[in-house]
Each structure stands twice: as C-alpha cells, then as structure tokens.
Amino acid sequence: AALALPPVTVTLTATPTVVTYGQKVAFSGQVSTKKANQQVVIQGTACGSTNATKAATVKTTANGMYAVSAAPALGTTYRASFKNGASQPVVVTVKPLLELKRVKRGSFTASVTAGQALTGKFVLFQRYKKLKKRWVQVKRLALKTSAPGTTKPTVVSSVAFKAKLPTGTRVRVMITKLQAGPCYVQATSKSIRA
C-alpha cells in the first residue's frame, strides 16, 4: 500500500497589519516542501464580504520562501494557499487617509480617501491646546460630497468649512472607529497651522 504523504502546509505573515488606505502590505511565508518554484496564492476576504478573492500569486524561491505585496481597499482577512494546504488567517486593518487643507484664513477643506464613500459620516475638527498638551474638538462635520479617486475603488469624501482660530494654532481632523467602521479604523490627518 502507498504511504500517505504528509499534508502540505504554508505559513503567512503580513507587515504591517495596520495600514493607511493606499499603502501596501508585505506578505511572506514558507511552504512545507521547502522547494523553489512552487505557486502560492494569497486570497483576501474583504470586510462585508464572504467571498475570498485573489490578492496576489507568487512563486517560491530557495527553501520554499515567498514574498509579495498587495494594497487592501478595506479591512481584509488574508490566507495563503498552496496545493491543498492553507495558512492561518491574518487580519489587516485599514485607516482611511485624512487630509486637512487651509484654503484661506478661516476656511478649510477636510477630505477622507477610502475604498468606499464615507459621505454622511462625521469627522472631528480639532485644535491642539498647548497648556493641556492634548487635542480638543472645535467642530463636528458631516462629509458632504464624494468623488471618484484616480484609481478604482478609491473615493474621496470631503467637506468645506469655516473656523475662526488664532493664527498659528495647530489643527487636524480625525475620524473615529464608529464613524469609519465597520470596514475602517480610527484615523487622523497630519496637523497644519490655522
């Protein structure tokens, strides 16, 4: 009788596991055969979906090692598959990309770039209080408009607003997990001077 071959296995590591929208994740791992030129498929199940889709295909190098990258559009659970084996799942969470622009004195535009429209969701316009050494809320703003980004599925949701602040005050915008969710996590923009 033929001896049963041990099942093949494949490992998967993702770096980093929290990315800002548009940023790539580096996937790496090894197949148990430790052979080169073996095909490994990275599949991702995006937030809100039950279907896994192919994120990347890669051939192993020496010792059955592989490395490949992909940019998740929203929170995604990844698995590597090799022959009939699959890795443990790896969850990658995604922050929307927030940007605050000063149009002119007292006028600003806040934009949120993500893989889906976030119109109707709220962002917080904050100023930095030097004495308390913390960020405090100035305004809560609903994202009003959305436009397609340069590449699919990118959508830029934004709001223009006015705020009177002393010149030079550090300001930023933030979106909470509750507003960004369920497919995105909390994020903040870089701070600018009012």
GROMACS .gro file of C-alpha atoms in nm:
model
  194
    1ALA     CA    1   0.000   0.000   0.000
    2ALA     CA    2   0.116   0.352  -0.081
    3LEU     CA    3   0.222   0.557   0.216
    4ALA     CA    4   0.011   0.869   0.276
    5LEU     CA    5   0.216   1.181   0.218
    6PRO     CA    6   0.216   1.433   0.500
    7PRO     CA    7  -0.019   1.724   0.423
    8VAL     CA    8   0.147   2.030   0.274
    9THR     CA    9   0.140   2.345   0.484
   10VAL     CA   10   0.207   2.710   0.418
   11THR     CA   11   0.275   3.000   0.656
   12LEU     CA   12   0.172   3.363   0.613
   13THR     CA   13   0.298   3.682   0.779
   14ALA     CA   14   0.176   4.034   0.697
   15THR     CA   15   0.376   4.352   0.770
   16PRO     CA   16   0.234   4.589   0.882
   17THR     CA   17  -0.109   4.467   0.997
   18VAL     CA   18  -0.249   4.823   1.017
   19VAL     CA   19  -0.214   5.036   0.702
   20THR     CA   20  -0.338   5.369   0.573
   21TYR     CA   21  -0.553   5.345   0.260
   22GLY     CA   22  -0.332   5.306  -0.050
   23GLN     CA   23  -0.039   5.162   0.148
   24LYS     CA   24   0.088   4.816   0.058
   25VAL     CA   25   0.118   4.519   0.294
   26ALA     CA   26   0.421   4.289   0.258
   27PHE     CA   27   0.325   3.921   0.275
   28SER     CA   28   0.582   3.650   0.332
   29GLY     CA   29   0.596   3.287   0.432
   30GLN     CA   30   0.720   2.941   0.352
   31VAL     CA   31   0.578   2.617   0.208
   32SER     CA   32   0.647   2.289   0.388
   33THR     CA   33   0.804   2.123   0.081
   34LYS     CA   34   1.084   2.385   0.108
   35LYS     CA   35   1.115   2.376  -0.273
   36ALA     CA   36   1.160   2.666  -0.515
   37ASN     CA   37   0.918   2.748  -0.800
   38GLN     CA   38   0.602   2.643  -0.612
   39GLN     CA   39   0.293   2.859  -0.667
   40VAL     CA   40   0.137   3.026  -0.362
   41VAL     CA   41  -0.191   3.217  -0.388
   42ILE     CA   42  -0.278   3.495  -0.139
   43GLN     CA   43  -0.654   3.534  -0.105
   44GLY     CA   44  -0.836   3.808   0.078
   45THR     CA   45  -1.188   3.827   0.221
   46ALA     CA   46  -1.276   4.195   0.241
   47CYS     CA   47  -1.493   4.348   0.515
   48GLY     CA   48  -1.861   4.299   0.435
   49SER     CA   49  -1.796   4.005   0.201
   50THR     CA   50  -1.792   3.629   0.250
   51ASN     CA   51  -1.613   3.563  -0.081
   52ALA     CA   52  -1.236   3.531  -0.095
   53THR     CA   53  -1.071   3.693  -0.397
   54LYS     CA   54  -0.718   3.651  -0.528
   55ALA     CA   55  -0.496   3.932  -0.396
   56ALA     CA   56  -0.165   3.800  -0.533
   57THR     CA   57   0.007   3.496  -0.682
   58VAL     CA   58   0.376   3.430  -0.623
   59LYS     CA   59   0.635   3.156  -0.688
   60THR     CA   60   0.856   3.036  -0.406
   61THR     CA   61   1.232   3.088  -0.407
   62ALA     CA   62   1.504   2.885  -0.233
   63ASN     CA   63   1.384   2.689   0.074
   64GLY     CA   64   1.020   2.739  -0.029
   65MET     CA   65   1.019   3.104   0.083
   66TYR     CA   66   0.796   3.364  -0.081
   67ALA     CA   67   0.731   3.737  -0.059
   68VAL     CA   68   0.469   3.954  -0.232
   69SER     CA   69   0.273   4.271  -0.160
   70ALA     CA   70  -0.083   4.396  -0.202
   71ALA     CA   71  -0.282   4.706  -0.102
   72PRO     CA   72  -0.613   4.630   0.075
   73ALA     CA   73  -0.903   4.864  -0.009
   74LEU     CA   74  -1.064   4.798   0.331
   75GLY     CA   75  -1.017   4.574   0.633
   76THR     CA   76  -0.933   4.229   0.492
   77THR     CA   77  -0.863   3.878   0.621
   78TYR     CA   78  -0.586   3.708   0.419
   79ARG     CA   79  -0.490   3.342   0.375
   80ALA     CA   80  -0.210   3.187   0.174
   81SER     CA   81  -0.290   2.863  -0.009
   82PHE     CA   82  -0.051   2.609  -0.153
   83LYS     CA   83  -0.184   2.292  -0.320
   84ASN     CA   84  -0.447   2.169  -0.070
   85GLY     CA   85  -0.299   2.348   0.231
   86ALA     CA   86  -0.392   2.690   0.368
   87SER     CA   87  -0.228   2.918   0.622
   88GLN     CA   88  -0.380   3.056   0.938
   89PRO     CA   89  -0.579   3.375   0.866
   90VAL     CA   90  -0.407   3.712   0.903
   91VAL     CA   91  -0.623   4.023   0.959
   92VAL     CA   92  -0.512   4.356   0.812
   93THR     CA   93  -0.699   4.668   0.926
   94VAL     CA   94  -0.712   4.984   0.716
   95LYS     CA   95  -0.725   5.351   0.819
   96PRO     CA   96  -0.885   5.594   0.576
   97LEU     CA   97  -0.645   5.865   0.452
   98LEU     CA   98  -0.741   6.201   0.609
   99GLU     CA   99  -0.622   6.536   0.482
  100LEU     CA  100  -0.685   6.887   0.608
  101LYS     CA  101  -0.617   7.185   0.381
  102ARG     CA  102  -0.626   7.553   0.469
  103VAL     CA  103  -0.792   7.723   0.172
  104LYS     CA  104  -0.753   8.075   0.315
  105ARG     CA  105  -0.762   8.229   0.661
  106GLY     CA  106  -1.058   8.074   0.846
  107SER     CA  107  -1.152   7.839   0.556
  108PHE     CA  108  -1.061   7.473   0.541
  109THR     CA  109  -1.135   7.155   0.346
  110ALA     CA  110  -1.129   6.812   0.512
  111SER     CA  111  -1.109   6.507   0.286
  112VAL     CA  112  -1.122   6.134   0.355
  113THR     CA  113  -0.983   5.893   0.095
  114ALA     CA  114  -1.100   5.530   0.118
  115GLY     CA  115  -1.226   5.237  -0.088
  116GLN     CA  116  -1.586   5.343  -0.037
  117ALA     CA  117  -1.776   5.671   0.002
  118LEU     CA  118  -1.798   5.797   0.361
  119THR     CA  119  -2.047   6.078   0.289
  120GLY     CA  120  -2.282   6.139   0.580
  121LYS     CA  121  -2.015   6.021   0.825
  122PHE     CA  122  -1.867   6.271   1.070
  123VAL     CA  123  -1.510   6.395   1.112
  124LEU     CA  124  -1.387   6.596   1.409
  125PHE     CA  125  -1.200   6.921   1.352
  126GLN     CA  126  -0.958   6.956   1.643
  127ARG     CA  127  -0.709   7.212   1.777
  128TYR     CA  128  -0.409   7.145   1.996
  129LYS     CA  129  -0.418   7.303   2.343
  130LYS     CA  130  -0.057   7.364   2.443
  131LEU     CA  131  -0.126   7.407   2.815
  132LYS     CA  132  -0.324   7.084   2.843
  133LYS     CA  133  -0.099   6.910   2.589
  134ARG     CA  134  -0.396   6.748   2.415
  135TRP     CA  135  -0.625   6.776   2.115
  136VAL     CA  136  -0.972   6.925   2.174
  137GLN     CA  137  -1.274   6.928   1.947
  138VAL     CA  138  -1.364   7.252   1.767
  139LYS     CA  139  -1.632   7.123   1.528
  140ARG     CA  140  -1.807   6.801   1.424
  141LEU     CA  141  -1.851   6.799   1.047
  142ALA     CA  142  -2.054   6.573   0.817
  143LEU     CA  143  -1.874   6.471   0.498
  144LYS     CA  144  -2.092   6.625   0.225
  145THR     CA  145  -1.955   6.533  -0.117
  146SER     CA  146  -1.775   6.238  -0.271
  147ALA     CA  147  -1.587   6.197  -0.597
  148PRO     CA  148  -1.408   5.901  -0.754
  149GLY     CA  149  -1.035   5.894  -0.693
  150THR     CA  150  -0.768   5.839  -0.959
  151THR     CA  151  -0.784   5.459  -0.930
  152LYS     CA  152  -1.071   5.222  -0.854
  153PRO     CA  153  -1.218   5.168  -0.594
  154THR     CA  154  -1.088   5.498  -0.445
  155VAL     CA  155  -1.348   5.753  -0.334
  156VAL     CA  156  -1.267   6.094  -0.185
  157SER     CA  157  -1.535   6.223   0.056
  158SER     CA  158  -1.496   6.585   0.168
  159VAL     CA  159  -1.642   6.890   0.340
  160ALA     CA  160  -1.552   7.260   0.317
  161PHE     CA  161  -1.599   7.465   0.635
  162LYS     CA  162  -1.509   7.782   0.819
  163ALA     CA  163  -1.350   7.815   1.164
  164LYS     CA  164  -1.210   8.117   1.348
  165LEU     CA  165  -0.890   8.035   1.532
  166PRO     CA  166  -0.583   8.233   1.636
  167THR     CA  167  -0.319   8.234   1.359
  168GLY     CA  168  -0.066   7.957   1.403
  169THR     CA  169  -0.295   7.724   1.602
  170ARG     CA  170  -0.220   7.358   1.525
  171VAL     CA  171  -0.530   7.188   1.381
  172ARG     CA  172  -0.618   6.846   1.241
  173VAL     CA  173  -0.915   6.628   1.151
  174MET     CA  174  -0.995   6.288   1.297
  175ILE     CA  175  -1.248   6.014   1.220
  176THR     CA  176  -1.348   5.772   1.497
  177LYS     CA  177  -1.380   5.395   1.450
  178LEU     CA  178  -1.756   5.432   1.499
  179GLN     CA  179  -1.777   5.672   1.202
  180ALA     CA  180  -1.515   5.496   0.987
  181GLY     CA  181  -1.645   5.146   1.064
  182PRO     CA  182  -1.718   4.873   1.014
  183CYS     CA  183  -1.453   4.842   0.740
  184TYR     CA  184  -1.207   5.109   0.858
  185VAL     CA  185  -1.048   5.210   1.189
  186GLN     CA  186  -0.983   5.545   1.358
  187ALA     CA  187  -0.750   5.781   1.173
  188THR     CA  188  -0.615   6.137   1.199
  189SER     CA  189  -0.472   6.379   0.945
  190LYS     CA  190  -0.132   6.544   0.974
  191SER     CA  191  -0.160   6.867   1.171
  192ILE     CA  192  -0.137   7.204   0.996
  193ARG     CA  193  -0.128   7.566   1.117
  194ALA     CA  194  -0.453   7.764   1.111
   0.00000   0.00000   0.00000
